[in-house]
Amino acid sequence: MPRNTPKEQTICWINGKRCLPADAKLSIFDHGVLYGDGIFEGIRFYQHKSLLLNEHLERLRLSAKGIDLDLPYSTDELAQSIENLCQHATFSAGYIRLVVTRGEGALGLNPLGCGPANVFIILAELGMMPTDAIQKGITTIIAKTRRTSPSAIDPTIKSLNYLNNILAKQEANRAGVNEAILLNDDGNVAEAVAENIFIYTTGKLITPPCSDGALNGITRSVILRLADQAGISTVIRSISESELIAADEIFLSGTGAELVPVRLVNGVTIKQCPGPIFIALQNHYTDFIRQQCH
């Protein structure tokens, strides 16, 4: 989430027009406000250039299709608007939040009659976690809140409804730790509050499948590819709670968080933090960013 960006420097764009943050407003009858009926993407930019924008816009398109929402702008139009905002930002690196809501409608749940969709973009500097926590490794708990079942809501849809994740984050706040890890209904690891999760154990880098509730993370896909290129064996499969805690290394990945090592889970110290696999992949990911946003 945004940190250390003066409000007057935060960039806002709504329905095709740039505006001051104080003027960026939606109707209280928008179904995105009333019911969380909408989709979003979080995108990074470095050196005034967006990272993996095409991949994010493709996921946005698929999310829109998944909730039967018509996008009022083409992929090219959104890309052009985002790149233009990045180029004119007063800060060279930061976070882009792209949101599409269903639009205004009646108070009932029925989406018929809603619209047109509202689209807005926010650019701000980003600080997901304290720098010292990232360097030393973050502390986590396994939340009592369970990940929403994939049979209820497709985890590949990046919707505005994040109450499940927020409840888990509140658990982490009450426990005085940096982050929470969510299990699914089967008791297997799904993801962290806003990140995918990886473990390294028995010589393999393992991450849960989307069928276990994991978001189809774009950074996750990049890490899997970089690991393969580095000769690190990768596996996508279920991870039990006991296997998680016994892992040699644990780290999180996400657009906002980038890569973050985990030091503690439920008070148990992880064997290596930051471990050699994490350090290698962090270096590869930093190089990847430089190549993409030079």
PDB file of C-alpha atoms in Angstrom:
ATOM      1  CA  MET A   1       0.000   0.000   0.000  1.00  0.00           C
ATOM      2  CA  PRO A   2       1.209   3.579  -0.580  1.00  0.00           C
ATOM      3  CA  ARG A   3       3.694   4.990   1.912  1.00  0.00           C
ATOM      4  CA  ASN A   4       5.656   8.240   2.082  1.00  0.00           C
ATOM      5  CA  THR A   5       3.965   9.735  -0.977  1.00  0.00           C
ATOM      6  CA  PRO A   6       2.587  13.213  -0.237  1.00  0.00           C
ATOM      7  CA  LYS A   7      -1.068  13.269  -1.181  1.00  0.00           C
ATOM      8  CA  GLU A   8      -0.510  16.057  -3.681  1.00  0.00           C
ATOM      9  CA  GLN A   9       2.059  13.869  -5.489  1.00  0.00           C
ATOM     10  CA  THR A  10      -0.169  10.793  -5.683  1.00  0.00           C
ATOM     11  CA  ILE A  11      -1.393  10.460  -9.252  1.00  0.00           C
ATOM     12  CA  CYS A  12      -5.053   9.703  -9.923  1.00  0.00           C
ATOM     13  CA  TRP A  13      -6.822   8.938 -13.196  1.00  0.00           C
ATOM     14  CA  ILE A  14     -10.511   8.167 -13.387  1.00  0.00           C
ATOM     15  CA  ASN A  15     -12.535   7.304 -16.480  1.00  0.00           C
ATOM     16  CA  GLY A  16      -9.997   8.727 -18.885  1.00  0.00           C
ATOM     17  CA  LYS A  17      -9.062  11.918 -17.044  1.00  0.00           C
ATOM     18  CA  ARG A  18      -6.252  12.731 -14.660  1.00  0.00           C
ATOM     19  CA  CYS A  19      -7.439  14.478 -11.512  1.00  0.00           C
ATOM     20  CA  LEU A  20      -6.359  15.588  -8.064  1.00  0.00           C
ATOM     21  CA  PRO A  21      -6.728  12.971  -5.318  1.00  0.00           C
ATOM     22  CA  ALA A  22      -9.405  15.102  -3.643  1.00  0.00           C
ATOM     23  CA  ASP A  23     -11.452  15.026  -6.845  1.00  0.00           C
ATOM     24  CA  ALA A  24     -11.169  11.270  -7.438  1.00  0.00           C
ATOM     25  CA  LYS A  25     -14.610  10.128  -6.332  1.00  0.00           C
ATOM     26  CA  LEU A  26     -17.092   7.345  -7.043  1.00  0.00           C
ATOM     27  CA  SER A  27     -20.830   7.237  -6.482  1.00  0.00           C
ATOM     28  CA  ILE A  28     -21.971   5.544  -3.273  1.00  0.00           C
ATOM     29  CA  PHE A  29     -24.277   3.511  -5.542  1.00  0.00           C
ATOM     30  CA  ASP A  30     -21.363   1.947  -7.424  1.00  0.00           C
ATOM     31  CA  HIS A  31     -21.570  -1.826  -6.974  1.00  0.00           C
ATOM     32  CA  GLY A  32     -17.822  -1.881  -6.395  1.00  0.00           C
ATOM     33  CA  VAL A  33     -18.456   0.212  -3.268  1.00  0.00           C
ATOM     34  CA  LEU A  34     -21.647  -1.570  -2.205  1.00  0.00           C
ATOM     35  CA  TYR A  35     -20.619  -5.170  -2.831  1.00  0.00           C
ATOM     36  CA  GLY A  36     -16.952  -5.335  -3.824  1.00  0.00           C
ATOM     37  CA  ASP A  37     -18.177  -6.037  -7.352  1.00  0.00           C
ATOM     38  CA  GLY A  38     -15.127  -5.342  -9.459  1.00  0.00           C
ATOM     39  CA  ILE A  39     -11.586  -6.344 -10.290  1.00  0.00           C
ATOM     40  CA  PHE A  40      -8.122  -4.886  -9.928  1.00  0.00           C
ATOM     41  CA  GLU A  41      -4.455  -5.242 -10.723  1.00  0.00           C
ATOM     42  CA  GLY A  42      -1.392  -4.139  -8.787  1.00  0.00           C
ATOM     43  CA  ILE A  43       1.510  -3.242 -11.075  1.00  0.00           C
ATOM     44  CA  ARG A  44       5.028  -2.033 -10.334  1.00  0.00           C
ATOM     45  CA  PHE A  45       7.005   0.568 -12.221  1.00  0.00           C
ATOM     46  CA  TYR A  46      10.726   1.283 -12.115  1.00  0.00           C
ATOM     47  CA  GLN A  47      12.632   4.061 -13.865  1.00  0.00           C
ATOM     48  CA  HIS A  48       9.255   5.426 -15.029  1.00  0.00           C
ATOM     49  CA  LYS A  49       8.530   2.154 -16.884  1.00  0.00           C
ATOM     50  CA  SER A  50       5.883  -0.409 -15.965  1.00  0.00           C
ATOM     51  CA  LEU A  51       6.916  -3.990 -15.246  1.00  0.00           C
ATOM     52  CA  LEU A  52       5.079  -6.865 -16.949  1.00  0.00           C
ATOM     53  CA  LEU A  53       2.212  -4.583 -17.969  1.00  0.00           C
ATOM     54  CA  ASN A  54       0.955  -6.866 -20.747  1.00  0.00           C
ATOM     55  CA  GLU A  55       0.710  -9.789 -18.335  1.00  0.00           C
ATOM     56  CA  HIS A  56      -1.215  -7.715 -15.805  1.00  0.00           C
ATOM     57  CA  LEU A  57      -3.617  -6.390 -18.427  1.00  0.00           C
ATOM     58  CA  GLU A  58      -4.225  -9.893 -19.739  1.00  0.00           C
ATOM     59  CA  ARG A  59      -5.049 -11.074 -16.218  1.00  0.00           C
ATOM     60  CA  LEU A  60      -7.379  -8.082 -15.839  1.00  0.00           C
ATOM     61  CA  ARG A  61      -9.133  -9.106 -19.043  1.00  0.00           C
ATOM     62  CA  LEU A  62      -9.538 -12.666 -17.788  1.00  0.00           C
ATOM     63  CA  SER A  63     -10.812 -11.427 -14.421  1.00  0.00           C
ATOM     64  CA  ALA A  64     -13.357  -9.249 -16.223  1.00  0.00           C
ATOM     65  CA  LYS A  65     -14.466 -12.232 -18.273  1.00  0.00           C
ATOM     66  CA  GLY A  66     -14.712 -14.311 -15.112  1.00  0.00           C
ATOM     67  CA  ILE A  67     -17.242 -11.926 -13.539  1.00  0.00           C
ATOM     68  CA  ASP A  68     -18.976 -11.014 -16.825  1.00  0.00           C
ATOM     69  CA  LEU A  69     -17.812  -7.396 -16.723  1.00  0.00           C
ATOM     70  CA  ASP A  70     -17.369  -5.386 -19.907  1.00  0.00           C
ATOM     71  CA  LEU A  71     -14.173  -3.326 -19.932  1.00  0.00           C
ATOM     72  CA  PRO A  72     -14.840   0.169 -21.330  1.00  0.00           C
ATOM     73  CA  TYR A  73     -11.247   0.538 -22.559  1.00  0.00           C
ATOM     74  CA  SER A  74      -9.141  -1.677 -24.775  1.00  0.00           C
ATOM     75  CA  THR A  75      -5.904  -3.211 -23.542  1.00  0.00           C
ATOM     76  CA  ASP A  76      -3.934  -0.804 -25.740  1.00  0.00           C
ATOM     77  CA  GLU A  77      -5.815   2.215 -24.359  1.00  0.00           C
ATOM     78  CA  LEU A  78      -5.166   1.168 -20.769  1.00  0.00           C
ATOM     79  CA  ALA A  79      -1.509   0.440 -21.507  1.00  0.00           C
ATOM     80  CA  GLN A  80      -1.026   3.831 -23.140  1.00  0.00           C
ATOM     81  CA  SER A  81      -2.667   5.639 -20.217  1.00  0.00           C
ATOM     82  CA  ILE A  82      -0.594   3.771 -17.631  1.00  0.00           C
ATOM     83  CA  GLU A  83       2.698   4.330 -19.443  1.00  0.00           C
ATOM     84  CA  ASN A  84       1.906   8.023 -19.807  1.00  0.00           C
ATOM     85  CA  LEU A  85       1.199   8.337 -16.084  1.00  0.00           C
ATOM     86  CA  CYS A  86       4.446   6.524 -15.233  1.00  0.00           C
ATOM     87  CA  GLN A  87       6.480   8.799 -17.473  1.00  0.00           C
ATOM     88  CA  HIS A  88       5.096  11.931 -15.822  1.00  0.00           C
ATOM     89  CA  ALA A  89       5.269  10.767 -12.205  1.00  0.00           C
ATOM     90  CA  THR A  90       7.436  12.880  -9.897  1.00  0.00           C
ATOM     91  CA  PHE A  91       8.861   9.651  -8.435  1.00  0.00           C
ATOM     92  CA  SER A  92      10.717   7.171 -10.653  1.00  0.00           C
ATOM     93  CA  ALA A  93       9.503   3.953  -9.022  1.00  0.00           C
ATOM     94  CA  GLY A  94       6.295   2.947  -7.332  1.00  0.00           C
ATOM     95  CA  TYR A  95       3.038   1.076  -7.443  1.00  0.00           C
ATOM     96  CA  ILE A  96       0.105   1.256  -9.838  1.00  0.00           C
ATOM     97  CA  ARG A  97      -3.378   0.246  -8.714  1.00  0.00           C
ATOM     98  CA  LEU A  98      -5.743  -0.332 -11.647  1.00  0.00           C
ATOM     99  CA  VAL A  99      -9.380  -0.872 -10.644  1.00  0.00           C
ATOM    100  CA  VAL A 100     -12.546  -1.580 -12.619  1.00  0.00           C
ATOM    101  CA  THR A 101     -15.918  -1.517 -10.842  1.00  0.00           C
ATOM    102  CA  ARG A 102     -19.320  -2.639 -12.093  1.00  0.00           C
ATOM    103  CA  GLY A 103     -20.557   0.954 -11.972  1.00  0.00           C
ATOM    104  CA  GLU A 104     -23.674   2.537 -10.523  1.00  0.00           C
ATOM    105  CA  GLY A 105     -26.741   0.408  -9.939  1.00  0.00           C
ATOM    106  CA  ALA A 106     -29.649  -0.249  -7.631  1.00  0.00           C
ATOM    107  CA  LEU A 107     -29.198  -1.226  -3.986  1.00  0.00           C
ATOM    108  CA  GLY A 108     -29.921  -4.882  -4.745  1.00  0.00           C
ATOM    109  CA  LEU A 109     -27.287  -7.441  -5.677  1.00  0.00           C
ATOM    110  CA  ASN A 110     -28.555  -7.885  -9.237  1.00  0.00           C
ATOM    111  CA  PRO A 111     -25.895  -6.475 -11.609  1.00  0.00           C
ATOM    112  CA  LEU A 112     -28.435  -5.941 -14.387  1.00  0.00           C
ATOM    113  CA  GLY A 113     -28.773  -2.232 -15.008  1.00  0.00           C
ATOM    114  CA  CYS A 114     -25.370  -1.388 -13.560  1.00  0.00           C
ATOM    115  CA  GLY A 115     -22.930   0.660 -15.527  1.00  0.00           C
ATOM    116  CA  PRO A 116     -21.104   1.925 -17.264  1.00  0.00           C
ATOM    117  CA  ALA A 117     -18.094   0.457 -15.511  1.00  0.00           C
ATOM    118  CA  ASN A 118     -15.793   2.850 -13.698  1.00  0.00           C
ATOM    119  CA  VAL A 119     -12.053   2.598 -14.271  1.00  0.00           C
ATOM    120  CA  PHE A 120      -9.486   4.315 -12.124  1.00  0.00           C
ATOM    121  CA  ILE A 121      -5.717   4.261 -11.739  1.00  0.00           C
ATOM    122  CA  ILE A 122      -3.635   5.347  -8.748  1.00  0.00           C
ATOM    123  CA  LEU A 123       0.149   5.787  -8.777  1.00  0.00           C
ATOM    124  CA  ALA A 124       2.030   6.087  -5.497  1.00  0.00           C
ATOM    125  CA  GLU A 125       5.286   5.105  -3.867  1.00  0.00           C
ATOM    126  CA  LEU A 126       5.092   1.783  -2.104  1.00  0.00           C
ATOM    127  CA  GLY A 127       6.216   0.311   1.178  1.00  0.00           C
ATOM    128  CA  MET A 128       4.696  -3.108   1.800  1.00  0.00           C
ATOM    129  CA  MET A 129       6.867  -4.073   4.777  1.00  0.00           C
ATOM    130  CA  PRO A 130       9.609  -2.479   6.897  1.00  0.00           C
ATOM    131  CA  THR A 131      13.012  -2.602   5.211  1.00  0.00           C
ATOM    132  CA  ASP A 132      14.708  -4.238   8.194  1.00  0.00           C
ATOM    133  CA  ALA A 133      12.054  -6.957   8.251  1.00  0.00           C
ATOM    134  CA  ILE A 134      12.683  -7.691   4.591  1.00  0.00           C
ATOM    135  CA  GLN A 135      16.450  -7.876   5.147  1.00  0.00           C
ATOM    136  CA  LYS A 136      16.268 -10.060   8.255  1.00  0.00           C
ATOM    137  CA  GLY A 137      13.158 -12.001   7.318  1.00  0.00           C
ATOM    138  CA  ILE A 138       9.571 -11.400   8.309  1.00  0.00           C
ATOM    139  CA  THR A 139       7.561 -12.977  11.104  1.00  0.00           C
ATOM    140  CA  THR A 140       4.319 -14.791  10.319  1.00  0.00           C
ATOM    141  CA  ILE A 141       1.481 -16.765  11.810  1.00  0.00           C
ATOM    142  CA  ILE A 142      -0.801 -19.365  10.297  1.00  0.00           C
ATOM    143  CA  ALA A 143      -4.176 -17.654  10.342  1.00  0.00           C
ATOM    144  CA  LYS A 144      -7.312 -19.239  11.738  1.00  0.00           C
ATOM    145  CA  THR A 145      -9.137 -17.583   8.843  1.00  0.00           C
ATOM    146  CA  ARG A 146      -9.214 -20.013   5.929  1.00  0.00           C
ATOM    147  CA  ARG A 147      -8.714 -19.126   2.288  1.00  0.00           C
ATOM    148  CA  THR A 148     -11.948 -18.848   0.330  1.00  0.00           C
ATOM    149  CA  SER A 149     -12.526 -22.172  -1.409  1.00  0.00           C
ATOM    150  CA  PRO A 150     -11.719 -22.274  -5.149  1.00  0.00           C
ATOM    151  CA  SER A 151     -15.089 -23.974  -5.591  1.00  0.00           C
ATOM    152  CA  ALA A 152     -16.743 -20.810  -4.227  1.00  0.00           C
ATOM    153  CA  ILE A 153     -14.700 -18.110  -5.996  1.00  0.00           C
ATOM    154  CA  ASP A 154     -12.164 -18.856  -8.714  1.00  0.00           C
ATOM    155  CA  PRO A 155      -8.778 -17.740  -7.278  1.00  0.00           C
ATOM    156  CA  THR A 156      -7.618 -16.716 -10.758  1.00  0.00           C
ATOM    157  CA  ILE A 157     -10.140 -13.842 -10.572  1.00  0.00           C
ATOM    158  CA  LYS A 158      -8.485 -10.872  -8.866  1.00  0.00           C
ATOM    159  CA  SER A 159     -11.636  -9.372  -7.409  1.00  0.00           C
ATOM    160  CA  LEU A 160     -12.175  -6.439  -5.065  1.00  0.00           C
ATOM    161  CA  ASN A 161     -13.556  -8.739  -2.379  1.00  0.00           C
ATOM    162  CA  TYR A 162     -10.576  -9.184  -0.041  1.00  0.00           C
ATOM    163  CA  LEU A 163     -12.408  -9.473   3.291  1.00  0.00           C
ATOM    164  CA  ASN A 164     -11.027 -12.988   3.743  1.00  0.00           C
ATOM    165  CA  ASN A 165      -7.467 -11.660   3.442  1.00  0.00           C
ATOM    166  CA  ILE A 166      -8.208  -8.624   5.612  1.00  0.00           C
ATOM    167  CA  LEU A 167      -9.439 -10.824   8.459  1.00  0.00           C
ATOM    168  CA  ALA A 168      -6.195 -12.812   8.256  1.00  0.00           C
ATOM    169  CA  LYS A 169      -4.186  -9.582   8.272  1.00  0.00           C
ATOM    170  CA  GLN A 170      -6.025  -8.471  11.395  1.00  0.00           C
ATOM    171  CA  GLU A 171      -4.947 -11.728  13.040  1.00  0.00           C
ATOM    172  CA  ALA A 172      -1.340 -10.914  12.141  1.00  0.00           C
ATOM    173  CA  ASN A 173      -1.706  -7.403  13.552  1.00  0.00           C
ATOM    174  CA  ARG A 174      -3.090  -8.724  16.838  1.00  0.00           C
ATOM    175  CA  ALA A 175      -0.254 -11.263  17.055  1.00  0.00           C
ATOM    176  CA  GLY A 176       2.357  -8.564  16.450  1.00  0.00           C
ATOM    177  CA  VAL A 177       3.811 -10.230  13.346  1.00  0.00           C
ATOM    178  CA  ASN A 178       4.366  -8.981   9.815  1.00  0.00           C
ATOM    179  CA  GLU A 179       2.142 -11.315   7.849  1.00  0.00           C
ATOM    180  CA  ALA A 180      -0.360 -14.172   7.978  1.00  0.00           C
ATOM    181  CA  ILE A 181      -0.372 -17.404   5.989  1.00  0.00           C
ATOM    182  CA  LEU A 182      -3.737 -18.844   4.984  1.00  0.00           C
ATOM    183  CA  LEU A 183      -4.606 -22.522   4.760  1.00  0.00           C
ATOM    184  CA  ASN A 184      -7.420 -23.918   2.636  1.00  0.00           C
ATOM    185  CA  ASP A 185     -10.303 -26.088   3.822  1.00  0.00           C
ATOM    186  CA  ASP A 186      -8.105 -29.192   3.489  1.00  0.00           C
ATOM    187  CA  GLY A 187      -5.514 -27.706   5.842  1.00  0.00           C
ATOM    188  CA  ASN A 188      -2.948 -27.161   3.096  1.00  0.00           C
ATOM    189  CA  VAL A 189      -1.084 -23.911   2.487  1.00  0.00           C
ATOM    190  CA  ALA A 190      -2.808 -21.554   0.031  1.00  0.00           C
ATOM    191  CA  GLU A 191      -1.008 -18.207   0.137  1.00  0.00           C
ATOM    192  CA  ALA A 192      -0.113 -15.277   2.358  1.00  0.00           C
ATOM    193  CA  VAL A 193      -2.393 -12.265   2.781  1.00  0.00           C
ATOM    194  CA  ALA A 194      -1.228 -10.573  -0.417  1.00  0.00           C
ATOM    195  CA  GLU A 195       1.559 -12.810  -1.703  1.00  0.00           C
ATOM    196  CA  ASN A 196       2.263 -16.252  -3.057  1.00  0.00           C
ATOM    197  CA  ILE A 197       4.391 -18.549  -0.934  1.00  0.00           C
ATOM    198  CA  PHE A 198       7.383 -20.752  -1.773  1.00  0.00           C
ATOM    199  CA  ILE A 199       9.250 -23.285   0.318  1.00  0.00           C
ATOM    200  CA  TYR A 200      12.588 -24.934  -0.373  1.00  0.00           C
ATOM    201  CA  THR A 201      12.904 -28.454   0.989  1.00  0.00           C
ATOM    202  CA  THR A 202      14.525 -31.750  -0.055  1.00  0.00           C
ATOM    203  CA  GLY A 203      16.305 -29.948  -2.891  1.00  0.00           C
ATOM    204  CA  LYS A 204      13.118 -28.612  -4.496  1.00  0.00           C
ATOM    205  CA  LEU A 205      11.421 -25.222  -4.717  1.00  0.00           C
ATOM    206  CA  ILE A 206       7.716 -25.821  -4.085  1.00  0.00           C
ATOM    207  CA  THR A 207       4.679 -23.546  -4.378  1.00  0.00           C
ATOM    208  CA  PRO A 208       0.972 -24.404  -3.999  1.00  0.00           C
ATOM    209  CA  PRO A 209      -1.268 -24.806  -7.073  1.00  0.00           C
ATOM    210  CA  CYS A 210      -4.151 -22.456  -7.834  1.00  0.00           C
ATOM    211  CA  SER A 211      -6.484 -25.363  -7.081  1.00  0.00           C
ATOM    212  CA  ASP A 212      -5.357 -25.050  -3.443  1.00  0.00           C
ATOM    213  CA  GLY A 213      -6.409 -21.396  -3.363  1.00  0.00           C
ATOM    214  CA  ALA A 214      -3.211 -19.710  -4.548  1.00  0.00           C
ATOM    215  CA  LEU A 215      -3.524 -16.663  -6.768  1.00  0.00           C
ATOM    216  CA  ASN A 216      -2.061 -17.187 -10.225  1.00  0.00           C
ATOM    217  CA  GLY A 217       0.598 -14.639  -9.360  1.00  0.00           C
ATOM    218  CA  ILE A 218       2.532 -12.937 -12.120  1.00  0.00           C
ATOM    219  CA  THR A 219       5.630 -12.582  -9.930  1.00  0.00           C
ATOM    220  CA  ARG A 220       5.158 -16.239  -8.947  1.00  0.00           C
ATOM    221  CA  SER A 221       5.352 -17.221 -12.625  1.00  0.00           C
ATOM    222  CA  VAL A 222       8.514 -15.166 -13.101  1.00  0.00           C
ATOM    223  CA  ILE A 223      10.171 -16.772 -10.061  1.00  0.00           C
ATOM    224  CA  LEU A 224       9.344 -20.264 -11.316  1.00  0.00           C
ATOM    225  CA  ARG A 225      10.867 -19.405 -14.690  1.00  0.00           C
ATOM    226  CA  LEU A 226      13.990 -17.830 -13.163  1.00  0.00           C
ATOM    227  CA  ALA A 227      14.441 -20.854 -10.909  1.00  0.00           C
ATOM    228  CA  ASP A 228      14.239 -23.216 -13.876  1.00  0.00           C
ATOM    229  CA  GLN A 229      16.821 -21.120 -15.728  1.00  0.00           C
ATOM    230  CA  ALA A 230      19.099 -21.250 -12.672  1.00  0.00           C
ATOM    231  CA  GLY A 231      18.858 -25.035 -12.491  1.00  0.00           C
ATOM    232  CA  ILE A 232      16.708 -25.062  -9.356  1.00  0.00           C
ATOM    233  CA  SER A 233      14.185 -27.902  -9.394  1.00  0.00           C
ATOM    234  CA  THR A 234      10.614 -26.550  -9.123  1.00  0.00           C
ATOM    235  CA  VAL A 235       7.369 -28.289  -8.194  1.00  0.00           C
ATOM    236  CA  ILE A 236       3.789 -27.015  -8.028  1.00  0.00           C
ATOM    237  CA  ARG A 237       1.948 -29.135  -5.461  1.00  0.00           C
ATOM    238  CA  SER A 238       0.143 -29.040  -2.137  1.00  0.00           C
ATOM    239  CA  ILE A 239       2.103 -28.074   0.978  1.00  0.00           C
ATOM    240  CA  SER A 240       0.984 -29.238   4.417  1.00  0.00           C
ATOM    241  CA  GLU A 241       1.282 -27.088   7.526  1.00  0.00           C
ATOM    242  CA  SER A 242       3.912 -29.410   9.001  1.00  0.00           C
ATOM    243  CA  GLU A 243       5.961 -29.387   5.795  1.00  0.00           C
ATOM    244  CA  LEU A 244       5.828 -25.594   5.741  1.00  0.00           C
ATOM    245  CA  ILE A 245       7.250 -25.219   9.234  1.00  0.00           C
ATOM    246  CA  ALA A 246       9.938 -27.866   8.622  1.00  0.00           C
ATOM    247  CA  ALA A 247      11.143 -26.291   5.341  1.00  0.00           C
ATOM    248  CA  ASP A 248      14.751 -25.221   4.870  1.00  0.00           C
ATOM    249  CA  GLU A 249      13.635 -21.875   3.442  1.00  0.00           C
ATOM    250  CA  ILE A 250      10.351 -19.997   3.051  1.00  0.00           C
ATOM    251  CA  PHE A 251       9.766 -16.829   1.090  1.00  0.00           C
ATOM    252  CA  LEU A 252       6.873 -14.825  -0.291  1.00  0.00           C
ATOM    253  CA  SER A 253       6.511 -13.280  -3.730  1.00  0.00           C
ATOM    254  CA  GLY A 254       4.243 -10.573  -5.045  1.00  0.00           C
ATOM    255  CA  THR A 255       4.113  -7.493  -7.215  1.00  0.00           C
ATOM    256  CA  GLY A 256       4.200  -5.138  -4.254  1.00  0.00           C
ATOM    257  CA  ALA A 257       6.358  -7.206  -1.922  1.00  0.00           C
ATOM    258  CA  GLU A 258       8.738  -8.479  -4.621  1.00  0.00           C
ATOM    259  CA  LEU A 259      10.585 -11.279  -2.741  1.00  0.00           C
ATOM    260  CA  VAL A 260      10.523 -11.470   1.054  1.00  0.00           C
ATOM    261  CA  PRO A 261      12.168 -14.183   3.217  1.00  0.00           C
ATOM    262  CA  VAL A 262      10.279 -15.649   6.176  1.00  0.00           C
ATOM    263  CA  ARG A 263      12.085 -15.985   9.510  1.00  0.00           C
ATOM    264  CA  LEU A 264       9.344 -17.212  11.837  1.00  0.00           C
ATOM    265  CA  VAL A 265       6.094 -19.165  11.436  1.00  0.00           C
ATOM    266  CA  ASN A 266       3.953 -19.442  14.572  1.00  0.00           C
ATOM    267  CA  GLY A 267       7.048 -18.707  16.642  1.00  0.00           C
ATOM    268  CA  VAL A 268       9.098 -21.469  14.999  1.00  0.00           C
ATOM    269  CA  THR A 269      12.422 -20.328  13.521  1.00  0.00           C
ATOM    270  CA  ILE A 270      12.925 -21.359   9.901  1.00  0.00           C
ATOM    271  CA  LYS A 271      16.252 -23.095   9.288  1.00  0.00           C
ATOM    272  CA  GLN A 272      17.742 -20.593   6.816  1.00  0.00           C
ATOM    273  CA  CYS A 273      16.697 -16.953   6.486  1.00  0.00           C
ATOM    274  CA  PRO A 274      17.638 -15.518   4.153  1.00  0.00           C
ATOM    275  CA  GLY A 275      18.773 -18.786   2.626  1.00  0.00           C
ATOM    276  CA  PRO A 276      20.973 -19.365  -0.427  1.00  0.00           C
ATOM    277  CA  ILE A 277      18.050 -20.192  -2.733  1.00  0.00           C
ATOM    278  CA  PHE A 278      16.241 -17.005  -1.750  1.00  0.00           C
ATOM    279  CA  ILE A 279      19.380 -14.896  -2.188  1.00  0.00           C
ATOM    280  CA  ALA A 280      20.053 -16.381  -5.621  1.00  0.00           C
ATOM    281  CA  LEU A 281      16.486 -15.823  -6.805  1.00  0.00           C
ATOM    282  CA  GLN A 282      16.377 -12.324  -5.359  1.00  0.00           C
ATOM    283  CA  ASN A 283      19.496 -11.468  -7.358  1.00  0.00           C
ATOM    284  CA  HIS A 284      18.013 -12.998 -10.503  1.00  0.00           C
ATOM    285  CA  TYR A 285      14.770 -11.074  -9.976  1.00  0.00           C
ATOM    286  CA  THR A 286      16.651  -7.791  -9.482  1.00  0.00           C
ATOM    287  CA  ASP A 287      18.492  -8.434 -12.755  1.00  0.00           C
ATOM    288  CA  PHE A 288      15.168  -9.243 -14.430  1.00  0.00           C
ATOM    289  CA  ILE A 289      13.728  -5.887 -13.324  1.00  0.00           C
ATOM    290  CA  ARG A 290      16.783  -4.046 -14.640  1.00  0.00           C
ATOM    291  CA  GLN A 291      16.484  -5.780 -18.012  1.00  0.00           C
ATOM    292  CA  GLN A 292      12.766  -5.072 -18.306  1.00  0.00           C
ATOM    293  CA  CYS A 293      12.832  -1.461 -17.084  1.00  0.00           C
ATOM    294  CA  HIS A 294      16.197  -0.128 -18.252  1.00  0.00           C
TER     295      HIS A 294
END
